[in-house]
PDB file of C-alpha atoms and ligand atoms in Angstrom:
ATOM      1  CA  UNK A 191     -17.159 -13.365   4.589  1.00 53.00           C
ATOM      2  CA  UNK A 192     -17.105  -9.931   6.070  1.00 59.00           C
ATOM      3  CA  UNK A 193     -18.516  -7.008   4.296  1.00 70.00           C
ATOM      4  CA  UNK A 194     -18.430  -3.803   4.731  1.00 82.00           C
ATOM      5  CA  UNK A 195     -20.670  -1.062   3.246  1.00 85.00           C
ATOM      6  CA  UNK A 196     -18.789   1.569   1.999  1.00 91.00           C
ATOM      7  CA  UNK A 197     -15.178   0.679   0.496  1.00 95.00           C
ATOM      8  CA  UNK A 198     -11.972   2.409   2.685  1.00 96.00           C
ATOM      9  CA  UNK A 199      -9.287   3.148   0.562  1.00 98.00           C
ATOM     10  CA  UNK A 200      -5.980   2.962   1.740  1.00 98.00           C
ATOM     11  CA  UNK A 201      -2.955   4.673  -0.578  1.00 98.00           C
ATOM     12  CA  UNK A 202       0.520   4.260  -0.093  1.00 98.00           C
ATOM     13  CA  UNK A 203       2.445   7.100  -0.924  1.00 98.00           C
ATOM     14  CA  UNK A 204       6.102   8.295  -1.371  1.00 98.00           C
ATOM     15  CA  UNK A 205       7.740  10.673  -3.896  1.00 97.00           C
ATOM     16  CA  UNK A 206      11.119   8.690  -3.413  1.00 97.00           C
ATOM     17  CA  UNK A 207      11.602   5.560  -4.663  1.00 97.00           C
ATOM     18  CA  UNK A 208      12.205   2.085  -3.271  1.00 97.00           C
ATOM     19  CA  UNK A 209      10.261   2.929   0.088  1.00 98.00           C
ATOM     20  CA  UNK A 210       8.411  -0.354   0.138  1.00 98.00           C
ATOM     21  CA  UNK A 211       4.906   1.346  -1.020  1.00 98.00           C
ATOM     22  CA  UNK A 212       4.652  -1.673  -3.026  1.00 98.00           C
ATOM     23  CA  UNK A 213       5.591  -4.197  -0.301  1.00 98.00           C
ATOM     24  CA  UNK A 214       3.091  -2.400   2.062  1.00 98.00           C
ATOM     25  CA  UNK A 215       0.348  -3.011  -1.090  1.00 98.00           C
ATOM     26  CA  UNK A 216       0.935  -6.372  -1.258  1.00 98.00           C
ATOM     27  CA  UNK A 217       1.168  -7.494   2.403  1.00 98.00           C
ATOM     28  CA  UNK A 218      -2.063  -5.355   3.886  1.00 98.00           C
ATOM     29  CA  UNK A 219      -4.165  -6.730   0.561  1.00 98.00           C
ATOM     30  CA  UNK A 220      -2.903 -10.512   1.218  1.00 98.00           C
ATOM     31  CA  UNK A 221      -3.676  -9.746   5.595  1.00 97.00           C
ATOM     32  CA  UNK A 222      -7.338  -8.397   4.611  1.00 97.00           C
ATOM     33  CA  UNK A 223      -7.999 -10.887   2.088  1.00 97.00           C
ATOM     34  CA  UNK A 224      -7.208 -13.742   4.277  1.00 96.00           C
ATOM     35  CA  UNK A 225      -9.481 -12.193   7.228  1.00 94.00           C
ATOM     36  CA  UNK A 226     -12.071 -12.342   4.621  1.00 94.00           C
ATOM     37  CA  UNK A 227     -12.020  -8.599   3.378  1.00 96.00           C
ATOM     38  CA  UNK A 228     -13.101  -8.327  -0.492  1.00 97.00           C
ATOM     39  CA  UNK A 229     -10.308  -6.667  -1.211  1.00 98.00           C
ATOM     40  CA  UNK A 230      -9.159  -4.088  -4.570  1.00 98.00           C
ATOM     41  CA  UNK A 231      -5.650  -3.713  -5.043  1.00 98.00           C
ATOM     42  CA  UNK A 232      -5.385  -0.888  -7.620  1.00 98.00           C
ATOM     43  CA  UNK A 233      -2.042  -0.575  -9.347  1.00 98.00           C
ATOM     44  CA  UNK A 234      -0.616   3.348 -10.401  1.00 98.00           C
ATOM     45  CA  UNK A 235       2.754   2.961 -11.048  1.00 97.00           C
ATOM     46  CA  UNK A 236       3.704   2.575 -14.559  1.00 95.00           C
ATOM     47  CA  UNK A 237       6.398  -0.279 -13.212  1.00 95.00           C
ATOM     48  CA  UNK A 238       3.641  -2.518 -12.899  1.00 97.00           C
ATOM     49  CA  UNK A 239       5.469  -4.128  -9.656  1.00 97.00           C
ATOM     50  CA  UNK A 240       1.845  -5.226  -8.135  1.00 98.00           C
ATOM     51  CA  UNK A 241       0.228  -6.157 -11.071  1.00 98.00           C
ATOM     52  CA  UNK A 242       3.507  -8.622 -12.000  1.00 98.00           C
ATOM     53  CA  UNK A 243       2.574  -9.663  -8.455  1.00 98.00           C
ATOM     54  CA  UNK A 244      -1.048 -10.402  -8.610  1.00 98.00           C
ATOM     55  CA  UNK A 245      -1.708 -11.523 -12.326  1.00 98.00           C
ATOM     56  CA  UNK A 246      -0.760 -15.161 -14.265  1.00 97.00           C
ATOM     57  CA  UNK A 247       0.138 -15.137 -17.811  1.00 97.00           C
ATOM     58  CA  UNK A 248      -3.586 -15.191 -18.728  1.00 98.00           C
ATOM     59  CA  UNK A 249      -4.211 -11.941 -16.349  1.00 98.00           C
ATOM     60  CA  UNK A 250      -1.282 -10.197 -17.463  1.00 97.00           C
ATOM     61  CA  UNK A 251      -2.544 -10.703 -21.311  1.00 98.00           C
ATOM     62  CA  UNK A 252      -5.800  -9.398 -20.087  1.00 98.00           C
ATOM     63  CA  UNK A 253      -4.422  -6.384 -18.592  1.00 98.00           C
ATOM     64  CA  UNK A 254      -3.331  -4.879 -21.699  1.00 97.00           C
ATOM     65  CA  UNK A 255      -6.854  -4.069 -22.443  1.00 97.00           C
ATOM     66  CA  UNK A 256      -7.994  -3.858 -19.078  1.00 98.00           C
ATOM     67  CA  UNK A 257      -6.157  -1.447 -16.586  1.00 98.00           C
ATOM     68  CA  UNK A 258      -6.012   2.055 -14.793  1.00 98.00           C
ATOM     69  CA  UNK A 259      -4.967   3.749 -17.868  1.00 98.00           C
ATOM     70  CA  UNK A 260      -8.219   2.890 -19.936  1.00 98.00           C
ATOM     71  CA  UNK A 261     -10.423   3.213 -16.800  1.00 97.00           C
ATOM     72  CA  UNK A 262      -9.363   6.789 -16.441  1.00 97.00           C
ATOM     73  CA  UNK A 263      -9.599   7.226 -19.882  1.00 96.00           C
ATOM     74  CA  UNK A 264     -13.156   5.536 -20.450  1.00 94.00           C
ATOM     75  CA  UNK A 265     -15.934   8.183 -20.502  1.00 91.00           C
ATOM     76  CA  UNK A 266     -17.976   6.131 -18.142  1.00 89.00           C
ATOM     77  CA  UNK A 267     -17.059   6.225 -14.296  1.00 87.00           C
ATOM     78  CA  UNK A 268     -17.616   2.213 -13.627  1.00 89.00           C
ATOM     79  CA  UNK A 269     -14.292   1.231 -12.414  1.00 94.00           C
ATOM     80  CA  UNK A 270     -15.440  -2.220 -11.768  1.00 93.00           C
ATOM     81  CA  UNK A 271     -15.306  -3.042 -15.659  1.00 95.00           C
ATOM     82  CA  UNK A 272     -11.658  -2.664 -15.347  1.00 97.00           C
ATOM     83  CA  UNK A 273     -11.047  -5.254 -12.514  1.00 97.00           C
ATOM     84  CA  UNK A 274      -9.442  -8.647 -12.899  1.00 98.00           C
ATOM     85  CA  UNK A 275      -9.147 -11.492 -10.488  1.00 98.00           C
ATOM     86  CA  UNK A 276      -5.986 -12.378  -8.950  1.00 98.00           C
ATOM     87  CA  UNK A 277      -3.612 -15.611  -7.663  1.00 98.00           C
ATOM     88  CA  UNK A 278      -4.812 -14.528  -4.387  1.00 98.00           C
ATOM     89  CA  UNK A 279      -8.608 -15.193  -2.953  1.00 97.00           C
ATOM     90  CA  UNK A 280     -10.559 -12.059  -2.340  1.00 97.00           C
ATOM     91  CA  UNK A 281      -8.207 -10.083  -4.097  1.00 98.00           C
ATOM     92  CA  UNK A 282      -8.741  -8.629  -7.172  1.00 98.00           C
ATOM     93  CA  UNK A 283      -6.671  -5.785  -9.281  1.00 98.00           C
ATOM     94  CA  UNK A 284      -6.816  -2.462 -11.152  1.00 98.00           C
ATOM     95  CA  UNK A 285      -3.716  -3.354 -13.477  1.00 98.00           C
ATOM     96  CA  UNK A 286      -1.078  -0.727 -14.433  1.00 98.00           C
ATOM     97  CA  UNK A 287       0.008   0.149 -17.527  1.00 97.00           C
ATOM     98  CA  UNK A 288       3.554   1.222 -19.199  1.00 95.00           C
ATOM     99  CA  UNK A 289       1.457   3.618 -20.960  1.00 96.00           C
ATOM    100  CA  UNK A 290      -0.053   5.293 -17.766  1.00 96.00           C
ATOM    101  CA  UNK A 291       2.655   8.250 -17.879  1.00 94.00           C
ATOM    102  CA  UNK A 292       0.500   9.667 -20.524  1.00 96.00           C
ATOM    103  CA  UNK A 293      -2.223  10.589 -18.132  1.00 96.00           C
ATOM    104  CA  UNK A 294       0.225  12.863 -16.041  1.00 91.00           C
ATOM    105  CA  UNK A 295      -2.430  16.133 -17.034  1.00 93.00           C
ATOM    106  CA  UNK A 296      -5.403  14.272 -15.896  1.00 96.00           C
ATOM    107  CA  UNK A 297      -7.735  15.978 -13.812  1.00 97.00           C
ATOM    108  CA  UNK A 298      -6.143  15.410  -9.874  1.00 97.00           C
ATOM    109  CA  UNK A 299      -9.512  14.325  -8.919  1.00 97.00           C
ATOM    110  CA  UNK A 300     -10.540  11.588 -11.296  1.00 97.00           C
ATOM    111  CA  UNK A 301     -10.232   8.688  -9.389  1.00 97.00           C
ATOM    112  CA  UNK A 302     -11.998   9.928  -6.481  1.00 96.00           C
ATOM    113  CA  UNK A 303     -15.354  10.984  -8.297  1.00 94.00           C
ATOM    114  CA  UNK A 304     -14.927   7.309  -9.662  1.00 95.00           C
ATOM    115  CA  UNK A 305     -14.571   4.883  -6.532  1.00 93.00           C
ATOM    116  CA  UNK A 306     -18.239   5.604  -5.597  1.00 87.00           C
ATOM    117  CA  UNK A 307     -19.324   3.115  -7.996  1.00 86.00           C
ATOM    118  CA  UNK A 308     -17.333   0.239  -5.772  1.00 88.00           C
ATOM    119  CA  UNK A 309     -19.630   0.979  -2.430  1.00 80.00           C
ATOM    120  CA  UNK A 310     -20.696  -2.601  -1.829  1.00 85.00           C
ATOM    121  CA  UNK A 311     -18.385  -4.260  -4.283  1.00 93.00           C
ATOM    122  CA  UNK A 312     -15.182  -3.661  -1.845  1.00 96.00           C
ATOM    123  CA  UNK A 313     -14.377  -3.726   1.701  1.00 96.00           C
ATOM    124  CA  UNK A 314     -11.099  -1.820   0.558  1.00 97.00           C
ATOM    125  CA  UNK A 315      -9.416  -0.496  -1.888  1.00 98.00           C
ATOM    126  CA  UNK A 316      -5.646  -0.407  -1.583  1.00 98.00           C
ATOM    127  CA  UNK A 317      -3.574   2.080  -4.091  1.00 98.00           C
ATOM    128  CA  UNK A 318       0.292   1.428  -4.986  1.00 98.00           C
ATOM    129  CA  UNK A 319       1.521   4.446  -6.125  1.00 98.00           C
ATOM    130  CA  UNK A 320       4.235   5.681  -8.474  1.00 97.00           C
ATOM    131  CA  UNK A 321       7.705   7.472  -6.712  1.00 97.00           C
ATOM    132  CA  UNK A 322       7.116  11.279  -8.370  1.00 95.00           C
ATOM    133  CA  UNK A 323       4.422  13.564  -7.394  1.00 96.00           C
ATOM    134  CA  UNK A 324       2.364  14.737 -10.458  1.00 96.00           C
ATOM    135  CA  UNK A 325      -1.295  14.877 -11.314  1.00 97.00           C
ATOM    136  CA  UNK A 326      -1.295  10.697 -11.182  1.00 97.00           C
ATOM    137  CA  UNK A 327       0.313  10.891  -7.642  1.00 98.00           C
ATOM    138  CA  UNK A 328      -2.671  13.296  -6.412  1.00 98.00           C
ATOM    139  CA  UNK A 329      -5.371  10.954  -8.268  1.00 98.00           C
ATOM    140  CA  UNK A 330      -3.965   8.292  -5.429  1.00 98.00           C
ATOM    141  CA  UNK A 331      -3.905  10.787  -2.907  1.00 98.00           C
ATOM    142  CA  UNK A 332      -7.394  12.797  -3.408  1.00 98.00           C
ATOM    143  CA  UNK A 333      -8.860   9.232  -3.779  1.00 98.00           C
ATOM    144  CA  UNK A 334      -7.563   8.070  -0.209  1.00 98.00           C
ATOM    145  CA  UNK A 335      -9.391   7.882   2.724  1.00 97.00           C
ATOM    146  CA  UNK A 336      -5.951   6.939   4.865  1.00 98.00           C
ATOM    147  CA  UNK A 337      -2.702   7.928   3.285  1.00 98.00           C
ATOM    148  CA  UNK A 338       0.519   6.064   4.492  1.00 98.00           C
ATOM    149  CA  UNK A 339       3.655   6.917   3.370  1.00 98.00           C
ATOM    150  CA  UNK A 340       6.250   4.228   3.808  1.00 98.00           C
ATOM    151  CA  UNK A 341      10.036   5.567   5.053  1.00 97.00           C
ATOM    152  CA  UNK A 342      13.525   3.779   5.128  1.00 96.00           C
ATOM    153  CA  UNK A 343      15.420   5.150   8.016  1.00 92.00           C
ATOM    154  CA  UNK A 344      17.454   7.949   6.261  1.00 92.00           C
ATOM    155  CA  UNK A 345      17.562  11.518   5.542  1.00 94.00           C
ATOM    156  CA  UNK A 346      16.411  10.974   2.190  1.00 96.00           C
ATOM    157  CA  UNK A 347      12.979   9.489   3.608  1.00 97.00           C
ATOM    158  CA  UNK A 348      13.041  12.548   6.362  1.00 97.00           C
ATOM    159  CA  UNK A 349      13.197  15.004   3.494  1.00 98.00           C
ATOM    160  CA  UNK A 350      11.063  13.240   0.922  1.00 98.00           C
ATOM    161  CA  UNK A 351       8.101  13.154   4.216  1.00 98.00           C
ATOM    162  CA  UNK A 352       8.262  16.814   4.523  1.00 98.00           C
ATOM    163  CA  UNK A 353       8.112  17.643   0.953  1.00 98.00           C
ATOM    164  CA  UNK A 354       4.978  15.933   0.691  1.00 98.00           C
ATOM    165  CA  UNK A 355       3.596  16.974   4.046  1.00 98.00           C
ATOM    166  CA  UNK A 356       3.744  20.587   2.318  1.00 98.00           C
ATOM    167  CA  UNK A 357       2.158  19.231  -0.304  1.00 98.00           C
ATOM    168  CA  UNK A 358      -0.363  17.665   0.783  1.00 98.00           C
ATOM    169  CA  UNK A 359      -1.156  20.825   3.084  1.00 98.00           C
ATOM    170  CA  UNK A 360      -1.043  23.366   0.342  1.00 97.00           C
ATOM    171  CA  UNK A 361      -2.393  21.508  -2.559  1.00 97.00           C
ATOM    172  CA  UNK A 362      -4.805  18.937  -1.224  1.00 97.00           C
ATOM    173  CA  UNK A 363      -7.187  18.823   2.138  1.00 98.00           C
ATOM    174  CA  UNK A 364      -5.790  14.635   3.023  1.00 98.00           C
ATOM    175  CA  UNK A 365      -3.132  16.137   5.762  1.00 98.00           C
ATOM    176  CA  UNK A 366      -5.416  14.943   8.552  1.00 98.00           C
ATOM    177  CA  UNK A 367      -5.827  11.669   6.846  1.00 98.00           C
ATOM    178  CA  UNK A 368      -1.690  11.017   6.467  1.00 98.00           C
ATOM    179  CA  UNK A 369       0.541   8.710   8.420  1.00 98.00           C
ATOM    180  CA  UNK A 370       4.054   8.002   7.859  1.00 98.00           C
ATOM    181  CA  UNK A 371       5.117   4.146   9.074  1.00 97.00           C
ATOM    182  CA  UNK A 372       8.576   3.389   9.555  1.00 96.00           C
ATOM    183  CA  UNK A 373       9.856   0.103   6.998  1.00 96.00           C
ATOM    184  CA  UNK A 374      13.234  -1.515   8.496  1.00 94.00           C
ATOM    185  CA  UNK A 375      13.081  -1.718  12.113  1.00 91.00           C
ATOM    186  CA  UNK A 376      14.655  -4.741  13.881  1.00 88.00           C
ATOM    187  CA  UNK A 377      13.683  -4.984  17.625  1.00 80.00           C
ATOM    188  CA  UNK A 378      16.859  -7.250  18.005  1.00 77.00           C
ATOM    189  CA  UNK A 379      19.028  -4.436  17.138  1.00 77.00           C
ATOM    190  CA  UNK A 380      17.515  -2.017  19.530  1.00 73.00           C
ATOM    191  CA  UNK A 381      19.997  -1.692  21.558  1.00 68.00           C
ATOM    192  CA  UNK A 382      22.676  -2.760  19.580  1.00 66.00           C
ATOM    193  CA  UNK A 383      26.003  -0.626  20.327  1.00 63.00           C
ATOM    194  CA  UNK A 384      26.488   2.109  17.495  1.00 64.00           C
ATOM    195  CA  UNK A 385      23.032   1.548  15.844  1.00 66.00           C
ATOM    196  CA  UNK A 386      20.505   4.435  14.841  1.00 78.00           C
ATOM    197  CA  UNK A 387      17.383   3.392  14.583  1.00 83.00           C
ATOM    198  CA  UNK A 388      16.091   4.296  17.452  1.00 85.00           C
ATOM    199  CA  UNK A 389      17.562   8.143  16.978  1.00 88.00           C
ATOM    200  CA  UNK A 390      15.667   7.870  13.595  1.00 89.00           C
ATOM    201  CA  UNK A 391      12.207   6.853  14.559  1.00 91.00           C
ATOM    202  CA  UNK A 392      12.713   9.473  17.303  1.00 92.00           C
ATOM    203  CA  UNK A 393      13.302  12.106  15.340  1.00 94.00           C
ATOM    204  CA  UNK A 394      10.302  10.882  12.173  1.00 96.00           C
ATOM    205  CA  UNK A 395       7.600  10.264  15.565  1.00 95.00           C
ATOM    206  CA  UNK A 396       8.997  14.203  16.392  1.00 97.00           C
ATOM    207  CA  UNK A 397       8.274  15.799  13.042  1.00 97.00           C
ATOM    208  CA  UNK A 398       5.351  13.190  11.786  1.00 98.00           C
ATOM    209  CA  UNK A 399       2.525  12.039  13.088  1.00 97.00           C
ATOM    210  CA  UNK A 400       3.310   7.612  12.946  1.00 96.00           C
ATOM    211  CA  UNK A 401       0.413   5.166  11.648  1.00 95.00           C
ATOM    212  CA  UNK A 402      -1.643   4.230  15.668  1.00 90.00           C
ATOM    213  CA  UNK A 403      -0.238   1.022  16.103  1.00 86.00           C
ATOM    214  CA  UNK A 404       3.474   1.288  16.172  1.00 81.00           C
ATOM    215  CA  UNK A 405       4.779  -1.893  15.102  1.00 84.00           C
ATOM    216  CA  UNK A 406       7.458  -1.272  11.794  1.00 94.00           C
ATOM    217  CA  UNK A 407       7.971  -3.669   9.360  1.00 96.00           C
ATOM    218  CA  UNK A 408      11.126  -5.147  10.027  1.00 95.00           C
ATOM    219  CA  UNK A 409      14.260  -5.554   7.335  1.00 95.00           C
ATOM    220  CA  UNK A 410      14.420  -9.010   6.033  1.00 96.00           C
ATOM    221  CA  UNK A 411      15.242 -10.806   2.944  1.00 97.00           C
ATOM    222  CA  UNK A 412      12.026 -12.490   3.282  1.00 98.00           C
ATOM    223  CA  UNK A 413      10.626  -9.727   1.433  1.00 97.00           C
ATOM    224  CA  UNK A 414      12.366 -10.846  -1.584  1.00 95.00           C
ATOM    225  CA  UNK A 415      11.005 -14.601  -1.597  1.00 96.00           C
ATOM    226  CA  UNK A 416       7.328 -13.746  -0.548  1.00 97.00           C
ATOM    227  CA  UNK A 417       7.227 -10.822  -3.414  1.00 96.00           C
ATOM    228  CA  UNK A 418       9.073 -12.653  -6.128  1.00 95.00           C
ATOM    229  CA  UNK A 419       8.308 -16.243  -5.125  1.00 95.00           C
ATOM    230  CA  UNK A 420       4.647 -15.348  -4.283  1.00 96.00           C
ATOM    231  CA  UNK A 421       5.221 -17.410  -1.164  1.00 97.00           C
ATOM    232  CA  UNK A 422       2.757 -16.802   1.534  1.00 98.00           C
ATOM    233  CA  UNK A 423       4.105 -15.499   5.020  1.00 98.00           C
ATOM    234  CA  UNK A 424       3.543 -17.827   8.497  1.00 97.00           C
ATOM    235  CA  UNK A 425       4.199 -16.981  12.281  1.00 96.00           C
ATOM    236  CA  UNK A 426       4.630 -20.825  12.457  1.00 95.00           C
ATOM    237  CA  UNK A 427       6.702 -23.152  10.637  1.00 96.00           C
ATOM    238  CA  UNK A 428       4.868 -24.493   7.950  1.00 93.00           C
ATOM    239  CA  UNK A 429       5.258 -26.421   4.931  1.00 90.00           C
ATOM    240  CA  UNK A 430       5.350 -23.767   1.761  1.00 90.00           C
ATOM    241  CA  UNK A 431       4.808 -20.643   3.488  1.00 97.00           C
ATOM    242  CA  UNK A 432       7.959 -18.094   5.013  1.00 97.00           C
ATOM    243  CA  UNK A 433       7.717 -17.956   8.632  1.00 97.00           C
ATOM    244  CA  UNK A 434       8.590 -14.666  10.258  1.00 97.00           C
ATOM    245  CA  UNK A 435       7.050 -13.598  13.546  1.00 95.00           C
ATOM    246  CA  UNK A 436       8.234 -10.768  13.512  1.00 95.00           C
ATOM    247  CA  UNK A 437       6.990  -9.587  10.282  1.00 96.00           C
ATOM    248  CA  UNK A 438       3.733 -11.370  10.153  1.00 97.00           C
ATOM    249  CA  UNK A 439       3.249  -9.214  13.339  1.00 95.00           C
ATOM    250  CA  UNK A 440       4.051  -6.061  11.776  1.00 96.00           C
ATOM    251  CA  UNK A 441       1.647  -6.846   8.859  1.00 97.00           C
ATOM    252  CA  UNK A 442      -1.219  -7.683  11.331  1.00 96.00           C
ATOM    253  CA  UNK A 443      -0.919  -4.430  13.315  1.00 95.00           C
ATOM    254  CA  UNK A 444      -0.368  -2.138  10.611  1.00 97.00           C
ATOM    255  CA  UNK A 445      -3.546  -4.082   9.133  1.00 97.00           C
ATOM    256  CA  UNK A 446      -5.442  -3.696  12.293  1.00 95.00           C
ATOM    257  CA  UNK A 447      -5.059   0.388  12.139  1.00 95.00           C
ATOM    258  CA  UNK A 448      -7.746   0.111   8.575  1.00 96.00           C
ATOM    259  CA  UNK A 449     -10.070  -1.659  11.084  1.00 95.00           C
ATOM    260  CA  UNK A 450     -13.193  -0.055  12.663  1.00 90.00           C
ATOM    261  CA  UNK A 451     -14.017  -0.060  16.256  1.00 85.00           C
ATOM    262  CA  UNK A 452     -15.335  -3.845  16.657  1.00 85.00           C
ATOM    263  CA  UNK A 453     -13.499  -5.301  14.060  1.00 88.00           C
ATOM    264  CA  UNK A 454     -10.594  -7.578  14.384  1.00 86.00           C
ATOM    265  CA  UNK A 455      -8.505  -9.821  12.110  1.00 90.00           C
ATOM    266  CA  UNK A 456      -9.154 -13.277  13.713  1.00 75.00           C
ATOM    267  CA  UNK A 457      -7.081 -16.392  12.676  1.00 78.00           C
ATOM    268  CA  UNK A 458      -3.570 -16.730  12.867  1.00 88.00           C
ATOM    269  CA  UNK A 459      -3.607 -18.327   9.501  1.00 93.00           C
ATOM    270  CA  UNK A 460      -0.686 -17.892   6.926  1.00 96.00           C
ATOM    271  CA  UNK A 461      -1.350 -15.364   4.342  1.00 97.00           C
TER     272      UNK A 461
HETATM  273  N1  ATP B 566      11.025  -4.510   5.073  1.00 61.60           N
HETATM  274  C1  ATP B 566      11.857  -4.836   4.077  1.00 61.60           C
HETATM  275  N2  ATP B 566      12.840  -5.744   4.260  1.00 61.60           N
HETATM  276  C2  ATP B 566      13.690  -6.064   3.271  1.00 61.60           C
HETATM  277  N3  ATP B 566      13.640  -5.559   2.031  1.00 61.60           N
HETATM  278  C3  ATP B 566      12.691  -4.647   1.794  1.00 61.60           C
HETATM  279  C4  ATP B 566      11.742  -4.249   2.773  1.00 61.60           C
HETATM  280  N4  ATP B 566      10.915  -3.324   2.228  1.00 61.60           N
HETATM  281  C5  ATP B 566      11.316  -3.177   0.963  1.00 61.60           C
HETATM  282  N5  ATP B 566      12.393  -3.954   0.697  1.00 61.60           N
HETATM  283  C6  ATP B 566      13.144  -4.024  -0.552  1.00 61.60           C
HETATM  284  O1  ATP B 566      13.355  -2.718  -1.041  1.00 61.60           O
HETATM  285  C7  ATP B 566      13.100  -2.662  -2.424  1.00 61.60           C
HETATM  286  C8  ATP B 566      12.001  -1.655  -2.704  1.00 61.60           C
HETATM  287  O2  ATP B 566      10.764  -2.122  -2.172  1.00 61.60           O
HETATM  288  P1  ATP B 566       9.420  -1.767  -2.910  1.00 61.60           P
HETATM  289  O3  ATP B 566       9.515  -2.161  -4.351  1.00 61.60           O
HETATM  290  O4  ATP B 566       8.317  -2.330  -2.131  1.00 61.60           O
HETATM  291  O5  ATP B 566       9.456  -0.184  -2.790  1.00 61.60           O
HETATM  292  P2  ATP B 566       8.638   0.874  -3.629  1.00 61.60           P
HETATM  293  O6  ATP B 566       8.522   2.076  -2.772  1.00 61.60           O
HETATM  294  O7  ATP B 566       7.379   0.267  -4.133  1.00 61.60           O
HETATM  295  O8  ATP B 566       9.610   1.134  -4.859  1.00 61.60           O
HETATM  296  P3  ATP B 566       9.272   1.981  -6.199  1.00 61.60           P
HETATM  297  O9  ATP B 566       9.336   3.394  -5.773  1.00 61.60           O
HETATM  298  O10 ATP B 566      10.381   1.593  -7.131  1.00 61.60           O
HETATM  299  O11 ATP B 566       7.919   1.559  -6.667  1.00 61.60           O
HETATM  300  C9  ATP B 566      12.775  -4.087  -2.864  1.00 61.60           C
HETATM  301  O12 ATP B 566      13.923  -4.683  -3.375  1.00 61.60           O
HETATM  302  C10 ATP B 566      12.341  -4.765  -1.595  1.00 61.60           C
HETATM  303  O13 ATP B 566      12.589  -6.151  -1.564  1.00 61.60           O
HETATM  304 MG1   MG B 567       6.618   0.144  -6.093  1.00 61.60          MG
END
């Protein structure tokens, strides 16, 4: 069991929608966890996708009492009475709620002046984040101590990125802390006849600065199986688990960049 002494919290981030913020949750919490990382995944989208993820039946009943909504309501500060375990070892979750919208006003700093009270409970802390950018969107961010924002390969992504690089500039001081990582890039298509990508990651490595280890999550309907199935992802074939090289690979490396100096995720192991 590793443990770290103060807790690294990792947001991701992106005003526009379906950018895999979620999928990026999910895969760095399960890649930590598995190294051995005590790992919080802390749900803020009113969708509830991670939370659906990470709780049973019995979790999901206990989530109506006990999620981000009432901990940034409760007068207290001791996020930790909101937690709940998970399906997943080391992981445990801040659930959402439908009813988080009505916290929109809160103060943009909340959750920051919070997360002190996890030192020593959590190597990290890993927030999902809702696709708008309101006072719930800057708890996540003011909270972060590494900001990723996830992008498809589009214009829409390019555009969304520098709306909240201005943001983040003018109304915040987490610009130095901010990464953009590129979701949907297939090395077997590199140099495929008529294809974009690589014009695209040009042109987002140009304007943005890229998480340090650039290996993108490649495009594949593996996502679907390992987020709705809750099946766990292999680099080997293996009974149970999805094997994906490729993607396991990704995961790793984009994992590795939360690491200090020293530290290394050792095993191999399906996660
Ligand atoms: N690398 C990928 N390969 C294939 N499908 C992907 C990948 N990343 C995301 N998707 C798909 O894109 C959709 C959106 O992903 P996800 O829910 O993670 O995005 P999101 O940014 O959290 O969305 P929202 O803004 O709605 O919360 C999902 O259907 C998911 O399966
Ligand atoms: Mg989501």
């Amino acid at each position: 069991m590793t443990t770290r002494e103060k807790t690294t919290v990792i947001v991701f981030v992106n005003n526009k929608g379906g950018v895999g913020k979620t999928r990026y949750t999910i895969m760095t919490a399960n890649c930590l966890a598995a190294a051995g990382y005590r790992v919080l995944v802390t749900d803020m989208d009113f969708n509830n996708s991670s939370s659906y993820y990470y709780l049973d039946e019995e979790g999901m009943a206990k989530s109506i009492k006990s999620n981000i909504k009432a901990a940034l309501s409760d007068e207290g500060n001791r996020l930790y009475d909101f937690t709940l375990p998970t399906i997943r070892k080391n992981v445990e979750i801040i659930a959402s709620s439908r009813d988080l919208s009505d916290l929109r006003a809160v103060n943009e700093k909340r959750l920051k002046n919070m997360i002190t009270t996890l030192n020593g409970e959590y190597d990290f802390m890993i927030i999902d984040s809702q696709p708008s950018y309101d006072n719930l969107t800057l708890n996540a961010i003011n909270a972060g101590d590494i900001i990723i924002t996830p992008v498809l390969k589009d214009l829409d992504s390019f555009n969304a990125a520098a709306f909240l690089r201005r943001k983040l500039e003018t109304e915040t001081s987490k610009l130095p802390n901010w990464y953009v990582t590129i979701n949907g890039y297939n090395k077997r298509y590199e140099e495929a006849a008529g294809g974009r990508q690589k014009e695209y990651v040009e042109e987002f490595q140009k304007a943005f600065r890229t998480t340090p280890k650039e290996t993108w999550y490649p495009w594949t309907t593996d996502m679907t199986e390992l987020k709705d199935m809750k099946k766990k992802l292999s680099h080997k074939p293996e009974s149970d688990a999805i094997c994906n090289p490729a993607l396991y690979e990704a995961v790793v490396n984009l994992s590795e960049c939360f690491l200090e100096d020293g530290e290394y995720l050792a095993g191999g192991e399906a996660f």
